[in-house]
Amino acid sequence: MTDTVAPEPTPEQAALFARVRRMMLVAGLTSALAVVVVLIAIGYRLYRGEGSAVASADITAALPKGARIVSTGVAGDRLVVTLDIGGATEIRTFDARTLKPAGRLKFVSEP
């Protein structure tokens, strides 16, 4: 068998080859950096403390005398409770993770 010998590249071709190699190196490093950033973001989201399960706690919320719960719901990370207190409507919000009161909104009728 005969081996085919490739001719030596011209200086212009050698410069073009070097430029293509540099561009491929930059593209490869950029892709590797992007993959590392995505893996770090995923690891951060998986292992940070907020993602772990919260231990259940027994909490008693006292309602005013004669109050009635009209509805409950979840909005984002808040638990929303709508109350009817003697004809006036009140909305109370609680943090869903800790069940601590987050806010209170009262609606009253004008006289």
mmCIF file of C-alpha atoms in Angstrom:
data_model
loop_
_atom_site.group_PDB
_atom_site.id
_atom_site.type_symbol
_atom_site.label_atom_id
_atom_site.label_comp_id
_atom_site.label_asym_id
_atom_site.label_seq_id
_atom_site.Cartn_x
_atom_site.Cartn_y
_atom_site.Cartn_z
ATOM 1 C CA MET A 1 0.000 0.000 0.000
ATOM 2 C CA THR A 2 1.100 3.491 -0.620
ATOM 3 C CA ASP A 3 0.732 6.231 1.943
ATOM 4 C CA THR A 4 -0.608 9.526 0.733
ATOM 5 C CA VAL A 5 1.428 12.446 1.992
ATOM 6 C CA ALA A 6 -0.417 15.682 2.581
ATOM 7 C CA PRO A 7 1.370 18.737 1.304
ATOM 8 C CA GLU A 8 2.546 21.331 3.818
ATOM 9 C CA PRO A 9 -0.068 24.063 4.322
ATOM 10 C CA THR A 10 0.700 27.507 3.051
ATOM 11 C CA PRO A 11 1.258 30.274 5.640
ATOM 12 C CA GLU A 12 -2.274 31.570 4.964
ATOM 13 C CA GLN A 13 -3.739 28.116 5.537
ATOM 14 C CA ALA A 14 -1.684 27.670 8.721
ATOM 15 C CA ALA A 15 -2.963 31.005 10.046
ATOM 16 C CA LEU A 16 -6.530 29.990 9.200
ATOM 17 C CA PHE A 17 -6.091 26.623 10.990
ATOM 18 C CA ALA A 18 -4.708 28.401 14.075
ATOM 19 C CA ARG A 19 -7.622 30.842 14.076
ATOM 20 C CA VAL A 20 -10.170 28.012 13.781
ATOM 21 C CA ARG A 21 -8.481 26.136 16.636
ATOM 22 C CA ARG A 22 -8.630 29.252 18.867
ATOM 23 C CA MET A 23 -12.309 29.762 18.041
ATOM 24 C CA MET A 24 -13.069 26.109 18.816
ATOM 25 C CA LEU A 25 -11.187 26.397 22.111
ATOM 26 C CA VAL A 26 -13.163 29.510 23.102
ATOM 27 C CA ALA A 27 -16.475 27.853 22.156
ATOM 28 C CA GLY A 28 -15.594 24.687 24.072
ATOM 29 C CA LEU A 29 -14.573 26.599 27.209
ATOM 30 C CA THR A 30 -17.724 28.716 27.049
ATOM 31 C CA SER A 31 -19.893 25.600 26.760
ATOM 32 C CA ALA A 32 -18.081 23.917 29.654
ATOM 33 C CA LEU A 33 -18.526 27.041 31.803
ATOM 34 C CA ALA A 34 -22.249 27.128 30.991
ATOM 35 C CA VAL A 35 -22.667 23.478 31.998
ATOM 36 C CA VAL A 36 -20.813 24.091 35.278
ATOM 37 C CA VAL A 37 -22.997 27.117 36.074
ATOM 38 C CA VAL A 38 -26.183 25.120 35.449
ATOM 39 C CA LEU A 39 -24.970 22.251 37.654
ATOM 40 C CA ILE A 40 -24.054 24.678 40.450
ATOM 41 C CA ALA A 41 -27.501 26.301 40.229
ATOM 42 C CA ILE A 42 -29.220 22.915 40.396
ATOM 43 C CA GLY A 43 -27.072 21.832 43.344
ATOM 44 C CA TYR A 44 -27.786 25.067 45.177
ATOM 45 C CA ARG A 45 -31.519 24.653 44.714
ATOM 46 C CA LEU A 46 -31.435 21.020 45.872
ATOM 47 C CA TYR A 47 -29.280 21.439 48.939
ATOM 48 C CA ARG A 48 -30.278 24.778 50.425
ATOM 49 C CA GLY A 49 -32.219 24.676 53.682
ATOM 50 C CA GLU A 50 -35.561 25.996 52.410
ATOM 51 C CA GLY A 51 -36.121 22.970 50.198
ATOM 52 C CA SER A 52 -36.127 20.500 53.073
ATOM 53 C CA ALA A 53 -39.290 19.306 54.742
ATOM 54 C CA VAL A 54 -40.629 21.406 57.577
ATOM 55 C CA ALA A 55 -41.405 19.646 60.844
ATOM 56 C CA SER A 56 -45.098 19.780 61.629
ATOM 57 C CA ALA A 57 -46.154 21.970 64.502
ATOM 58 C CA ASP A 58 -49.426 22.246 66.374
ATOM 59 C CA ILE A 59 -50.502 25.889 66.404
ATOM 60 C CA THR A 60 -53.766 27.272 67.713
ATOM 61 C CA ALA A 61 -55.013 30.572 66.312
ATOM 62 C CA ALA A 62 -57.584 32.340 68.475
ATOM 63 C CA LEU A 63 -60.533 33.868 66.655
ATOM 64 C CA PRO A 64 -62.681 36.650 68.053
ATOM 65 C CA LYS A 65 -65.935 35.612 69.714
ATOM 66 C CA GLY A 66 -68.640 34.983 67.106
ATOM 67 C CA ALA A 67 -66.183 34.807 64.218
ATOM 68 C CA ARG A 68 -66.806 32.368 61.397
ATOM 69 C CA ILE A 69 -64.309 31.094 58.821
ATOM 70 C CA VAL A 70 -65.746 31.829 55.388
ATOM 71 C CA SER A 71 -62.944 30.439 53.223
ATOM 72 C CA THR A 72 -59.300 29.443 53.151
ATOM 73 C CA GLY A 73 -56.762 29.413 50.364
ATOM 74 C CA VAL A 74 -53.114 29.500 49.438
ATOM 75 C CA ALA A 75 -51.496 32.434 47.636
ATOM 76 C CA GLY A 76 -47.811 31.901 46.887
ATOM 77 C CA ASP A 77 -46.156 31.084 50.195
ATOM 78 C CA ARG A 78 -49.043 32.453 52.258
ATOM 79 C CA LEU A 79 -52.078 30.793 53.810
ATOM 80 C CA VAL A 80 -55.127 33.068 53.477
ATOM 81 C CA VAL A 81 -58.113 32.794 55.836
ATOM 82 C CA THR A 82 -61.273 34.867 55.287
ATOM 83 C CA LEU A 83 -63.332 35.513 58.420
ATOM 84 C CA ASP A 84 -66.814 36.906 59.031
ATOM 85 C CA ILE A 85 -66.754 38.749 62.347
ATOM 86 C CA GLY A 86 -70.183 40.104 63.239
ATOM 87 C CA GLY A 87 -70.971 41.153 59.670
ATOM 88 C CA ALA A 88 -67.509 42.581 58.936
ATOM 89 C CA THR A 89 -65.131 40.692 56.670
ATOM 90 C CA GLU A 90 -61.503 40.221 57.644
ATOM 91 C CA ILE A 91 -58.686 38.488 55.762
ATOM 92 C CA ARG A 92 -55.775 37.091 57.740
ATOM 93 C CA THR A 93 -52.614 35.785 56.129
ATOM 94 C CA PHE A 94 -50.075 33.393 57.594
ATOM 95 C CA ASP A 95 -46.650 32.264 56.389
ATOM 96 C CA ALA A 96 -47.168 28.762 54.984
ATOM 97 C CA ARG A 97 -43.826 27.440 56.261
ATOM 98 C CA THR A 98 -43.875 28.754 59.830
ATOM 99 C CA LEU A 99 -47.625 29.441 60.259
ATOM 100 C CA LYS A 100 -46.808 32.797 61.851
ATOM 101 C CA PRO A 101 -49.256 35.660 61.193
ATOM 102 C CA ALA A 102 -48.161 37.736 58.194
ATOM 103 C CA GLY A 103 -50.923 40.316 57.935
ATOM 104 C CA ARG A 104 -54.512 41.317 58.553
ATOM 105 C CA LEU A 105 -56.939 43.180 56.295
ATOM 106 C CA LYS A 106 -60.299 44.387 57.634
ATOM 107 C CA PHE A 107 -63.319 45.387 55.558
ATOM 108 C CA VAL A 108 -66.060 47.423 57.235
ATOM 109 C CA SER A 109 -69.204 49.044 55.904
ATOM 110 C CA GLU A 110 -69.439 52.811 55.921
ATOM 111 C CA PRO A 111 -72.179 54.198 58.147
#
